[in-house]
Amino acid sequence: MATEAPTFTKPNRPLVWLITGCSSGLGLALARAAQSNGHKVLATSRQPSRTPEIVSEITQNGGEWHTLDVDSPTAASELVSKLESTHKIDVLVNNAGYAILGAVEQFSDKELRAQMETVYFGPNRLIRAIVPGMRERRFGVVVNVSSGAGVEGRESMGAYASAKAAMDGLCKALAKEVAPFNVRVLTVWLGAFNTQFGAGCRSPAEPLPVDYVGSVVAQTLDVLQTGNFVPDGDTDKAVKAMYEVIVGEGVGAGRESEWFLPLGRDMIPRLELARDRLVHTLDVFGDIARNVYVEKE
């Protein structure tokens, strides 16, 4: 029997945010948005010494900056244990990441595992460290910054898309499990934004086979790697929407029970494609799916 979704409530006080990957792009913009709205920000990056001016900005505005390598098997639990001795984390934003781009057949096991380590295992370790406290306190928000690549399966993004899709699947289950404890899980599906995504992409060691010359894979790689890609999305607008949906204000008011937040005009056709694929599959194979049951005697 269907039951109503639990009503999500949040305390009337500033929240404590732990945001990964704050040295640039969306993570930095979200840290600034949270601070400007009076919240406490615990920012992290792999090498804070590379961005001293940004670290100084966040700390001078009342935040903290901590070193965190999300690939480390122990760093997440150690940092969370340290932080929660003085702070109770209300909002976790898994934002840190990178993409390795190429045709699926190019990727080595080592490259695929490295991608999964950063995009899937690292965020999961933070979830395991932080969610128990949220559950016990009966409040928390887990935000996973994901990608339209994982929804659609974009050519050249097989490694990245699979890691994002894996995290999306984990968060779907997590959302159901922790909702009774007033803990919310939000997956943000990003389209293309002006965050220097292309500049930070990596390439597999194996060269692209010549058969792919002129293909969508080759064209995508060329556009991203040459710096000719001009994204349509405005990061500041996206972060404003993200912030409001996370805290349930502005465009997020009354939408606290939603699991997914798509951002970017280019996300619309990608979601429509995913929807239409499922509808098509049901149309083609629905009758077959319904008729493979055990016959009752």
PDB file of C-alpha atoms in Angstrom:
ATOM      1  CA  MET A   1       0.000   0.000   0.000  1.00  0.00           C
ATOM      2  CA  ALA A   2       1.338   3.442  -0.945  1.00  0.00           C
ATOM      3  CA  THR A   3       2.248   5.807   1.879  1.00  0.00           C
ATOM      4  CA  GLU A   4       2.722   9.555   1.853  1.00  0.00           C
ATOM      5  CA  ALA A   5       6.276  10.863   1.703  1.00  0.00           C
ATOM      6  CA  PRO A   6       7.552  12.184   5.041  1.00  0.00           C
ATOM      7  CA  THR A   7       7.343  15.953   5.472  1.00  0.00           C
ATOM      8  CA  PHE A   8      10.814  17.479   5.459  1.00  0.00           C
ATOM      9  CA  THR A   9      11.497  20.207   8.003  1.00  0.00           C
ATOM     10  CA  LYS A  10      14.618  22.279   8.631  1.00  0.00           C
ATOM     11  CA  PRO A  11      15.726  24.192  11.718  1.00  0.00           C
ATOM     12  CA  ASN A  12      15.357  27.948  11.848  1.00  0.00           C
ATOM     13  CA  ARG A  13      19.060  28.722  12.116  1.00  0.00           C
ATOM     14  CA  PRO A  14      22.134  29.085   9.916  1.00  0.00           C
ATOM     15  CA  LEU A  15      23.275  25.733   8.535  1.00  0.00           C
ATOM     16  CA  VAL A  16      26.724  24.170   8.468  1.00  0.00           C
ATOM     17  CA  TRP A  17      27.765  23.244   4.927  1.00  0.00           C
ATOM     18  CA  LEU A  18      30.599  20.893   3.942  1.00  0.00           C
ATOM     19  CA  ILE A  19      31.368  21.446   0.258  1.00  0.00           C
ATOM     20  CA  THR A  20      34.036  19.541  -1.669  1.00  0.00           C
ATOM     21  CA  GLY A  21      35.931  20.920  -4.650  1.00  0.00           C
ATOM     22  CA  CYS A  22      35.753  24.589  -3.680  1.00  0.00           C
ATOM     23  CA  SER A  23      38.895  25.871  -5.380  1.00  0.00           C
ATOM     24  CA  SER A  24      37.010  26.963  -8.508  1.00  0.00           C
ATOM     25  CA  GLY A  25      33.819  26.741 -10.515  1.00  0.00           C
ATOM     26  CA  LEU A  26      30.517  25.661  -9.048  1.00  0.00           C
ATOM     27  CA  GLY A  27      31.931  24.615  -5.682  1.00  0.00           C
ATOM     28  CA  LEU A  28      33.434  28.035  -5.050  1.00  0.00           C
ATOM     29  CA  ALA A  29      30.296  29.815  -6.262  1.00  0.00           C
ATOM     30  CA  LEU A  30      28.106  27.707  -3.962  1.00  0.00           C
ATOM     31  CA  ALA A  31      30.400  28.355  -0.991  1.00  0.00           C
ATOM     32  CA  ARG A  32      30.089  32.080  -1.642  1.00  0.00           C
ATOM     33  CA  ALA A  33      26.302  31.840  -1.954  1.00  0.00           C
ATOM     34  CA  ALA A  34      25.983  29.958   1.325  1.00  0.00           C
ATOM     35  CA  GLN A  35      28.221  32.446   3.111  1.00  0.00           C
ATOM     36  CA  SER A  36      26.396  35.456   1.710  1.00  0.00           C
ATOM     37  CA  ASN A  37      23.184  34.034   3.162  1.00  0.00           C
ATOM     38  CA  GLY A  38      24.653  33.724   6.642  1.00  0.00           C
ATOM     39  CA  HIS A  39      25.610  30.037   6.731  1.00  0.00           C
ATOM     40  CA  LYS A  40      28.796  28.430   8.019  1.00  0.00           C
ATOM     41  CA  VAL A  41      30.911  26.980   5.196  1.00  0.00           C
ATOM     42  CA  LEU A  42      33.499  24.242   5.613  1.00  0.00           C
ATOM     43  CA  ALA A  43      35.223  24.308   2.233  1.00  0.00           C
ATOM     44  CA  THR A  44      37.623  21.679   0.974  1.00  0.00           C
ATOM     45  CA  SER A  45      40.053  21.124  -1.859  1.00  0.00           C
ATOM     46  CA  ARG A  46      42.860  18.720  -2.631  1.00  0.00           C
ATOM     47  CA  GLN A  47      45.624  21.358  -2.512  1.00  0.00           C
ATOM     48  CA  PRO A  48      44.580  24.572  -0.737  1.00  0.00           C
ATOM     49  CA  SER A  49      48.081  26.015  -1.188  1.00  0.00           C
ATOM     50  CA  ARG A  50      47.338  26.463  -4.899  1.00  0.00           C
ATOM     51  CA  THR A  51      44.517  28.953  -4.224  1.00  0.00           C
ATOM     52  CA  PRO A  52      45.626  31.101  -1.261  1.00  0.00           C
ATOM     53  CA  GLU A  53      43.487  34.109  -2.223  1.00  0.00           C
ATOM     54  CA  ILE A  54      40.314  32.010  -2.370  1.00  0.00           C
ATOM     55  CA  VAL A  55      41.148  30.261   0.901  1.00  0.00           C
ATOM     56  CA  SER A  56      41.698  33.664   2.506  1.00  0.00           C
ATOM     57  CA  GLU A  57      38.380  34.969   1.160  1.00  0.00           C
ATOM     58  CA  ILE A  58      36.364  32.071   2.589  1.00  0.00           C
ATOM     59  CA  THR A  59      38.121  32.077   5.964  1.00  0.00           C
ATOM     60  CA  GLN A  60      37.943  35.863   6.364  1.00  0.00           C
ATOM     61  CA  ASN A  61      34.187  35.636   5.815  1.00  0.00           C
ATOM     62  CA  GLY A  62      33.804  33.227   8.722  1.00  0.00           C
ATOM     63  CA  GLY A  63      34.324  29.918   6.957  1.00  0.00           C
ATOM     64  CA  GLU A  64      36.960  27.246   7.247  1.00  0.00           C
ATOM     65  CA  TRP A  65      39.114  25.588   4.604  1.00  0.00           C
ATOM     66  CA  HIS A  66      40.309  22.012   4.935  1.00  0.00           C
ATOM     67  CA  THR A  67      42.510  19.762   2.840  1.00  0.00           C
ATOM     68  CA  LEU A  68      40.606  16.779   1.458  1.00  0.00           C
ATOM     69  CA  ASP A  69      41.683  14.268  -1.144  1.00  0.00           C
ATOM     70  CA  VAL A  70      38.421  12.436  -1.861  1.00  0.00           C
ATOM     71  CA  ASP A  71      40.413   9.562  -3.376  1.00  0.00           C
ATOM     72  CA  SER A  72      41.985   8.741  -0.014  1.00  0.00           C
ATOM     73  CA  PRO A  73      40.403   5.710   1.695  1.00  0.00           C
ATOM     74  CA  THR A  74      40.692   7.321   5.136  1.00  0.00           C
ATOM     75  CA  ALA A  75      40.644  11.115   4.607  1.00  0.00           C
ATOM     76  CA  ALA A  76      36.851  11.490   4.630  1.00  0.00           C
ATOM     77  CA  SER A  77      36.274   9.730   7.944  1.00  0.00           C
ATOM     78  CA  GLU A  78      39.242  11.477   9.547  1.00  0.00           C
ATOM     79  CA  LEU A  79      38.109  14.941   8.436  1.00  0.00           C
ATOM     80  CA  VAL A  80      34.466  14.407   9.407  1.00  0.00           C
ATOM     81  CA  SER A  81      35.478  13.098  12.827  1.00  0.00           C
ATOM     82  CA  LYS A  82      37.600  16.198  13.334  1.00  0.00           C
ATOM     83  CA  LEU A  83      34.926  18.610  12.099  1.00  0.00           C
ATOM     84  CA  GLU A  84      32.032  17.105  14.018  1.00  0.00           C
ATOM     85  CA  SER A  85      33.883  17.562  17.279  1.00  0.00           C
ATOM     86  CA  THR A  86      33.087  21.282  16.899  1.00  0.00           C
ATOM     87  CA  HIS A  87      30.461  21.432  14.119  1.00  0.00           C
ATOM     88  CA  LYS A  88      27.394  19.375  13.290  1.00  0.00           C
ATOM     89  CA  ILE A  89      27.260  19.133   9.509  1.00  0.00           C
ATOM     90  CA  ASP A  90      23.815  19.958   8.122  1.00  0.00           C
ATOM     91  CA  VAL A  91      24.508  20.008   4.379  1.00  0.00           C
ATOM     92  CA  LEU A  92      26.973  17.832   2.477  1.00  0.00           C
ATOM     93  CA  VAL A  93      27.683  18.841  -1.114  1.00  0.00           C
ATOM     94  CA  ASN A  94      29.645  16.271  -3.119  1.00  0.00           C
ATOM     95  CA  ASN A  95      31.021  18.487  -5.856  1.00  0.00           C
ATOM     96  CA  ALA A  96      34.696  17.530  -6.339  1.00  0.00           C
ATOM     97  CA  GLY A  97      35.467  15.645  -9.519  1.00  0.00           C
ATOM     98  CA  TYR A  98      37.006  15.460 -12.964  1.00  0.00           C
ATOM     99  CA  ALA A  99      36.284  13.700 -16.249  1.00  0.00           C
ATOM    100  CA  ILE A 100      38.403  11.472 -18.449  1.00  0.00           C
ATOM    101  CA  LEU A 101      37.091  11.587 -22.011  1.00  0.00           C
ATOM    102  CA  GLY A 102      37.464   9.202 -24.917  1.00  0.00           C
ATOM    103  CA  ALA A 103      35.847   6.245 -26.637  1.00  0.00           C
ATOM    104  CA  VAL A 104      34.886   3.440 -24.263  1.00  0.00           C
ATOM    105  CA  GLU A 105      37.378   1.034 -25.830  1.00  0.00           C
ATOM    106  CA  GLN A 106      40.261   3.394 -24.986  1.00  0.00           C
ATOM    107  CA  PHE A 107      39.913   3.265 -21.198  1.00  0.00           C
ATOM    108  CA  SER A 108      42.173   1.015 -19.162  1.00  0.00           C
ATOM    109  CA  ASP A 109      41.075  -0.613 -15.922  1.00  0.00           C
ATOM    110  CA  LYS A 110      43.340   1.794 -14.045  1.00  0.00           C
ATOM    111  CA  GLU A 111      41.746   4.842 -15.688  1.00  0.00           C
ATOM    112  CA  LEU A 112      38.211   3.589 -15.087  1.00  0.00           C
ATOM    113  CA  ARG A 113      38.957   2.817 -11.457  1.00  0.00           C
ATOM    114  CA  ALA A 114      40.503   6.254 -10.936  1.00  0.00           C
ATOM    115  CA  GLN A 115      37.376   7.893 -12.356  1.00  0.00           C
ATOM    116  CA  MET A 116      35.132   5.799 -10.101  1.00  0.00           C
ATOM    117  CA  GLU A 117      37.333   6.552  -7.094  1.00  0.00           C
ATOM    118  CA  THR A 118      36.809  10.301  -7.398  1.00  0.00           C
ATOM    119  CA  VAL A 119      33.207  10.421  -8.598  1.00  0.00           C
ATOM    120  CA  TYR A 120      31.689   7.404  -6.813  1.00  0.00           C
ATOM    121  CA  PHE A 121      33.745   5.954  -3.962  1.00  0.00           C
ATOM    122  CA  GLY A 122      34.946   9.314  -2.619  1.00  0.00           C
ATOM    123  CA  PRO A 123      31.447  10.816  -2.279  1.00  0.00           C
ATOM    124  CA  ASN A 124      30.178   7.544  -0.837  1.00  0.00           C
ATOM    125  CA  ARG A 125      32.841   7.631   1.872  1.00  0.00           C
ATOM    126  CA  LEU A 126      31.697  11.126   2.860  1.00  0.00           C
ATOM    127  CA  ILE A 127      28.081   9.967   2.916  1.00  0.00           C
ATOM    128  CA  ARG A 128      28.990   7.040   5.172  1.00  0.00           C
ATOM    129  CA  ALA A 129      30.847   9.380   7.518  1.00  0.00           C
ATOM    130  CA  ILE A 130      28.218  12.147   7.689  1.00  0.00           C
ATOM    131  CA  VAL A 131      24.780  10.566   7.263  1.00  0.00           C
ATOM    132  CA  PRO A 132      24.792   8.714  10.628  1.00  0.00           C
ATOM    133  CA  GLY A 133      25.049  12.052  12.437  1.00  0.00           C
ATOM    134  CA  MET A 134      22.324  13.563  10.269  1.00  0.00           C
ATOM    135  CA  ARG A 135      20.095  10.572  10.947  1.00  0.00           C
ATOM    136  CA  GLU A 136      20.642  10.739  14.704  1.00  0.00           C
ATOM    137  CA  ARG A 137      19.985  14.494  14.760  1.00  0.00           C
ATOM    138  CA  ARG A 138      16.935  14.021  12.496  1.00  0.00           C
ATOM    139  CA  PHE A 139      18.044  16.619   9.975  1.00  0.00           C
ATOM    140  CA  GLY A 140      20.359  16.861   7.008  1.00  0.00           C
ATOM    141  CA  VAL A 141      20.684  17.437   3.278  1.00  0.00           C
ATOM    142  CA  VAL A 142      22.964  15.387   1.012  1.00  0.00           C
ATOM    143  CA  VAL A 143      23.608  16.987  -2.372  1.00  0.00           C
ATOM    144  CA  ASN A 144      25.342  15.128  -5.169  1.00  0.00           C
ATOM    145  CA  VAL A 145      26.477  17.247  -8.104  1.00  0.00           C
ATOM    146  CA  SER A 146      25.922  14.958 -11.068  1.00  0.00           C
ATOM    147  CA  SER A 147      25.765  15.349 -14.836  1.00  0.00           C
ATOM    148  CA  GLY A 148      23.489  14.988 -17.806  1.00  0.00           C
ATOM    149  CA  ALA A 149      26.148  12.622 -19.159  1.00  0.00           C
ATOM    150  CA  GLY A 150      25.008   9.990 -16.666  1.00  0.00           C
ATOM    151  CA  VAL A 151      21.379  10.440 -17.681  1.00  0.00           C
ATOM    152  CA  GLU A 152      21.943  10.322 -21.419  1.00  0.00           C
ATOM    153  CA  GLY A 153      25.198   8.455 -22.023  1.00  0.00           C
ATOM    154  CA  ARG A 154      26.985  11.042 -24.153  1.00  0.00           C
ATOM    155  CA  GLU A 155      29.595   9.875 -26.683  1.00  0.00           C
ATOM    156  CA  SER A 156      33.180  10.283 -25.399  1.00  0.00           C
ATOM    157  CA  MET A 157      31.948  10.361 -21.776  1.00  0.00           C
ATOM    158  CA  GLY A 158      31.552   6.651 -21.063  1.00  0.00           C
ATOM    159  CA  ALA A 159      33.864   6.586 -18.032  1.00  0.00           C
ATOM    160  CA  TYR A 160      32.505   9.822 -16.580  1.00  0.00           C
ATOM    161  CA  ALA A 161      28.881   8.933 -17.345  1.00  0.00           C
ATOM    162  CA  SER A 162      29.150   5.513 -15.730  1.00  0.00           C
ATOM    163  CA  ALA A 163      30.663   6.948 -12.548  1.00  0.00           C
ATOM    164  CA  LYS A 164      27.968   9.619 -12.332  1.00  0.00           C
ATOM    165  CA  ALA A 165      25.206   7.100 -13.065  1.00  0.00           C
ATOM    166  CA  ALA A 166      26.552   4.820 -10.333  1.00  0.00           C
ATOM    167  CA  MET A 167      26.392   7.664  -7.810  1.00  0.00           C
ATOM    168  CA  ASP A 168      22.906   8.576  -9.017  1.00  0.00           C
ATOM    169  CA  GLY A 169      21.790   5.000  -8.357  1.00  0.00           C
ATOM    170  CA  LEU A 170      23.278   5.037  -4.871  1.00  0.00           C
ATOM    171  CA  CYS A 171      21.503   8.307  -4.090  1.00  0.00           C
ATOM    172  CA  LYS A 172      18.138   6.964  -5.250  1.00  0.00           C
ATOM    173  CA  ALA A 173      18.386   4.197  -2.689  1.00  0.00           C
ATOM    174  CA  LEU A 174      19.802   6.522  -0.029  1.00  0.00           C
ATOM    175  CA  ALA A 175      16.940   8.976  -0.514  1.00  0.00           C
ATOM    176  CA  LYS A 176      14.395   6.277   0.312  1.00  0.00           C
ATOM    177  CA  GLU A 177      16.359   4.965   3.269  1.00  0.00           C
ATOM    178  CA  VAL A 178      16.927   8.258   5.090  1.00  0.00           C
ATOM    179  CA  ALA A 179      13.691  10.134   4.313  1.00  0.00           C
ATOM    180  CA  PRO A 180      12.008   8.786   7.487  1.00  0.00           C
ATOM    181  CA  PHE A 181      14.775  10.467   9.508  1.00  0.00           C
ATOM    182  CA  ASN A 182      14.197  13.935   7.994  1.00  0.00           C
ATOM    183  CA  VAL A 183      17.330  13.629   5.852  1.00  0.00           C
ATOM    184  CA  ARG A 184      17.008  14.749   2.265  1.00  0.00           C
ATOM    185  CA  VAL A 185      18.989  13.634  -0.784  1.00  0.00           C
ATOM    186  CA  LEU A 186      19.184  15.840  -3.875  1.00  0.00           C
ATOM    187  CA  THR A 187      20.903  14.912  -7.131  1.00  0.00           C
ATOM    188  CA  VAL A 188      21.752  17.904  -9.317  1.00  0.00           C
ATOM    189  CA  TRP A 189      21.988  17.089 -13.026  1.00  0.00           C
ATOM    190  CA  LEU A 190      24.177  19.718 -14.648  1.00  0.00           C
ATOM    191  CA  GLY A 191      24.271  20.569 -18.307  1.00  0.00           C
ATOM    192  CA  ALA A 192      27.143  22.588 -19.750  1.00  0.00           C
ATOM    193  CA  PHE A 193      28.191  25.601 -17.653  1.00  0.00           C
ATOM    194  CA  ASN A 194      31.010  28.145 -17.763  1.00  0.00           C
ATOM    195  CA  THR A 195      33.125  26.310 -15.160  1.00  0.00           C
ATOM    196  CA  GLN A 196      36.223  25.443 -17.241  1.00  0.00           C
ATOM    197  CA  PHE A 197      35.036  21.820 -17.426  1.00  0.00           C
ATOM    198  CA  GLY A 198      36.840  21.170 -20.711  1.00  0.00           C
ATOM    199  CA  ALA A 199      40.160  22.522 -19.472  1.00  0.00           C
ATOM    200  CA  GLY A 200      40.168  20.070 -16.579  1.00  0.00           C
ATOM    201  CA  CYS A 201      39.372  16.962 -18.595  1.00  0.00           C
ATOM    202  CA  ARG A 202      41.888  14.153 -18.945  1.00  0.00           C
ATOM    203  CA  SER A 203      42.653  11.832 -21.848  1.00  0.00           C
ATOM    204  CA  PRO A 204      43.270   8.079 -21.798  1.00  0.00           C
ATOM    205  CA  ALA A 205      46.762   6.787 -22.535  1.00  0.00           C
ATOM    206  CA  GLU A 206      45.455   4.697 -25.425  1.00  0.00           C
ATOM    207  CA  PRO A 207      45.064   6.828 -28.584  1.00  0.00           C
ATOM    208  CA  LEU A 208      41.708   7.154 -30.294  1.00  0.00           C
ATOM    209  CA  PRO A 209      41.474   4.521 -33.088  1.00  0.00           C
ATOM    210  CA  VAL A 210      41.489   5.969 -36.591  1.00  0.00           C
ATOM    211  CA  ASP A 211      38.028   4.538 -37.283  1.00  0.00           C
ATOM    212  CA  TYR A 212      36.635   7.236 -34.998  1.00  0.00           C
ATOM    213  CA  VAL A 213      37.957  10.094 -37.152  1.00  0.00           C
ATOM    214  CA  GLY A 214      35.000  12.355 -37.955  1.00  0.00           C
ATOM    215  CA  SER A 215      32.717  10.627 -35.441  1.00  0.00           C
ATOM    216  CA  VAL A 216      30.773  12.364 -32.680  1.00  0.00           C
ATOM    217  CA  VAL A 217      33.408  11.126 -30.238  1.00  0.00           C
ATOM    218  CA  ALA A 218      36.224  12.804 -32.175  1.00  0.00           C
ATOM    219  CA  GLN A 219      34.229  15.985 -32.749  1.00  0.00           C
ATOM    220  CA  THR A 220      33.363  16.279 -29.054  1.00  0.00           C
ATOM    221  CA  LEU A 221      36.939  15.730 -27.980  1.00  0.00           C
ATOM    222  CA  ASP A 222      38.191  18.274 -30.487  1.00  0.00           C
ATOM    223  CA  VAL A 223      35.783  20.963 -29.304  1.00  0.00           C
ATOM    224  CA  LEU A 224      36.554  20.397 -25.616  1.00  0.00           C
ATOM    225  CA  GLN A 225      40.306  19.979 -25.928  1.00  0.00           C
ATOM    226  CA  THR A 226      40.856  22.963 -28.240  1.00  0.00           C
ATOM    227  CA  GLY A 227      38.943  25.282 -25.953  1.00  0.00           C
ATOM    228  CA  ASN A 228      36.392  26.120 -28.632  1.00  0.00           C
ATOM    229  CA  PHE A 229      33.455  24.895 -26.578  1.00  0.00           C
ATOM    230  CA  VAL A 230      31.223  27.755 -25.430  1.00  0.00           C
ATOM    231  CA  PRO A 231      28.810  26.514 -22.744  1.00  0.00           C
ATOM    232  CA  ASP A 232      25.308  27.913 -22.564  1.00  0.00           C
ATOM    233  CA  GLY A 233      24.873  27.767 -18.794  1.00  0.00           C
ATOM    234  CA  ASP A 234      25.489  30.627 -16.360  1.00  0.00           C
ATOM    235  CA  THR A 235      27.130  29.210 -13.223  1.00  0.00           C
ATOM    236  CA  ASP A 236      25.919  32.042 -10.973  1.00  0.00           C
ATOM    237  CA  LYS A 237      22.303  31.488 -12.011  1.00  0.00           C
ATOM    238  CA  ALA A 238      22.669  27.737 -11.505  1.00  0.00           C
ATOM    239  CA  VAL A 239      24.160  28.199  -8.048  1.00  0.00           C
ATOM    240  CA  LYS A 240      21.360  30.565  -7.021  1.00  0.00           C
ATOM    241  CA  ALA A 241      18.798  27.940  -8.042  1.00  0.00           C
ATOM    242  CA  MET A 242      20.785  25.191  -6.295  1.00  0.00           C
ATOM    243  CA  TYR A 243      21.046  27.170  -3.092  1.00  0.00           C
ATOM    244  CA  GLU A 244      17.326  27.927  -3.014  1.00  0.00           C
ATOM    245  CA  VAL A 245      16.333  24.333  -3.703  1.00  0.00           C
ATOM    246  CA  ILE A 246      18.723  23.023  -1.041  1.00  0.00           C
ATOM    247  CA  VAL A 247      17.332  25.336   1.654  1.00  0.00           C
ATOM    248  CA  GLY A 248      13.724  25.308   0.430  1.00  0.00           C
ATOM    249  CA  GLU A 249      13.473  29.013  -0.312  1.00  0.00           C
ATOM    250  CA  GLY A 250      12.680  31.009  -3.467  1.00  0.00           C
ATOM    251  CA  VAL A 251      12.283  28.586  -6.374  1.00  0.00           C
ATOM    252  CA  GLY A 252      12.833  25.708  -3.923  1.00  0.00           C
ATOM    253  CA  ALA A 253       9.970  26.599  -1.584  1.00  0.00           C
ATOM    254  CA  GLY A 254       7.502  23.721  -1.364  1.00  0.00           C
ATOM    255  CA  ARG A 255       9.772  21.443  -3.419  1.00  0.00           C
ATOM    256  CA  GLU A 256      11.760  19.928  -0.578  1.00  0.00           C
ATOM    257  CA  SER A 257      10.616  16.390  -1.395  1.00  0.00           C
ATOM    258  CA  GLU A 258      12.092  16.420  -4.905  1.00  0.00           C
ATOM    259  CA  TRP A 259      15.017  14.103  -5.593  1.00  0.00           C
ATOM    260  CA  PHE A 260      16.411  15.612  -8.800  1.00  0.00           C
ATOM    261  CA  LEU A 261      17.286  19.112  -9.948  1.00  0.00           C
ATOM    262  CA  PRO A 262      18.145  19.526 -13.649  1.00  0.00           C
ATOM    263  CA  LEU A 263      20.010  22.721 -14.498  1.00  0.00           C
ATOM    264  CA  GLY A 264      20.752  24.051 -17.969  1.00  0.00           C
ATOM    265  CA  ARG A 265      18.649  24.445 -21.090  1.00  0.00           C
ATOM    266  CA  ASP A 266      20.589  21.596 -22.665  1.00  0.00           C
ATOM    267  CA  MET A 267      19.328  19.271 -19.926  1.00  0.00           C
ATOM    268  CA  ILE A 268      15.776  19.442 -21.267  1.00  0.00           C
ATOM    269  CA  PRO A 269      16.367  17.426 -24.488  1.00  0.00           C
ATOM    270  CA  ARG A 270      18.589  15.007 -22.578  1.00  0.00           C
ATOM    271  CA  LEU A 271      15.863  14.262 -20.046  1.00  0.00           C
ATOM    272  CA  GLU A 272      13.328  14.024 -22.846  1.00  0.00           C
ATOM    273  CA  LEU A 273      15.585  11.528 -24.632  1.00  0.00           C
ATOM    274  CA  ALA A 274      15.889   9.381 -21.489  1.00  0.00           C
ATOM    275  CA  ARG A 275      12.130   9.525 -20.963  1.00  0.00           C
ATOM    276  CA  ASP A 276      11.361   8.681 -24.579  1.00  0.00           C
ATOM    277  CA  ARG A 277      13.760   5.731 -24.532  1.00  0.00           C
ATOM    278  CA  LEU A 278      11.914   4.237 -21.561  1.00  0.00           C
ATOM    279  CA  VAL A 279       8.510   4.850 -23.118  1.00  0.00           C
ATOM    280  CA  HIS A 280       9.709   3.270 -26.374  1.00  0.00           C
ATOM    281  CA  THR A 281      11.064   0.241 -24.505  1.00  0.00           C
ATOM    282  CA  LEU A 282       7.715  -0.250 -22.781  1.00  0.00           C
ATOM    283  CA  ASP A 283       5.889   0.056 -26.091  1.00  0.00           C
ATOM    284  CA  VAL A 284       8.155  -2.516 -27.751  1.00  0.00           C
ATOM    285  CA  PHE A 285       8.730  -4.988 -24.936  1.00  0.00           C
ATOM    286  CA  GLY A 286       5.950  -4.289 -22.422  1.00  0.00           C
ATOM    287  CA  ASP A 287       3.899  -7.336 -23.457  1.00  0.00           C
ATOM    288  CA  ILE A 288       6.959  -9.559 -23.255  1.00  0.00           C
ATOM    289  CA  ALA A 289       7.842  -8.194 -19.799  1.00  0.00           C
ATOM    290  CA  ARG A 290       4.325  -8.967 -18.556  1.00  0.00           C
ATOM    291  CA  ASN A 291       4.334 -12.555 -19.781  1.00  0.00           C
ATOM    292  CA  VAL A 292       7.420 -14.119 -18.216  1.00  0.00           C
ATOM    293  CA  TYR A 293       5.791 -14.868 -14.862  1.00  0.00           C
ATOM    294  CA  VAL A 294       5.518 -18.195 -13.046  1.00  0.00           C
ATOM    295  CA  GLU A 295       2.276 -19.976 -13.987  1.00  0.00           C
ATOM    296  CA  LYS A 296       0.124 -20.827 -10.984  1.00  0.00           C
ATOM    297  CA  GLU A 297      -1.086 -24.389 -10.755  1.00  0.00           C
TER     298      GLU A 297
END
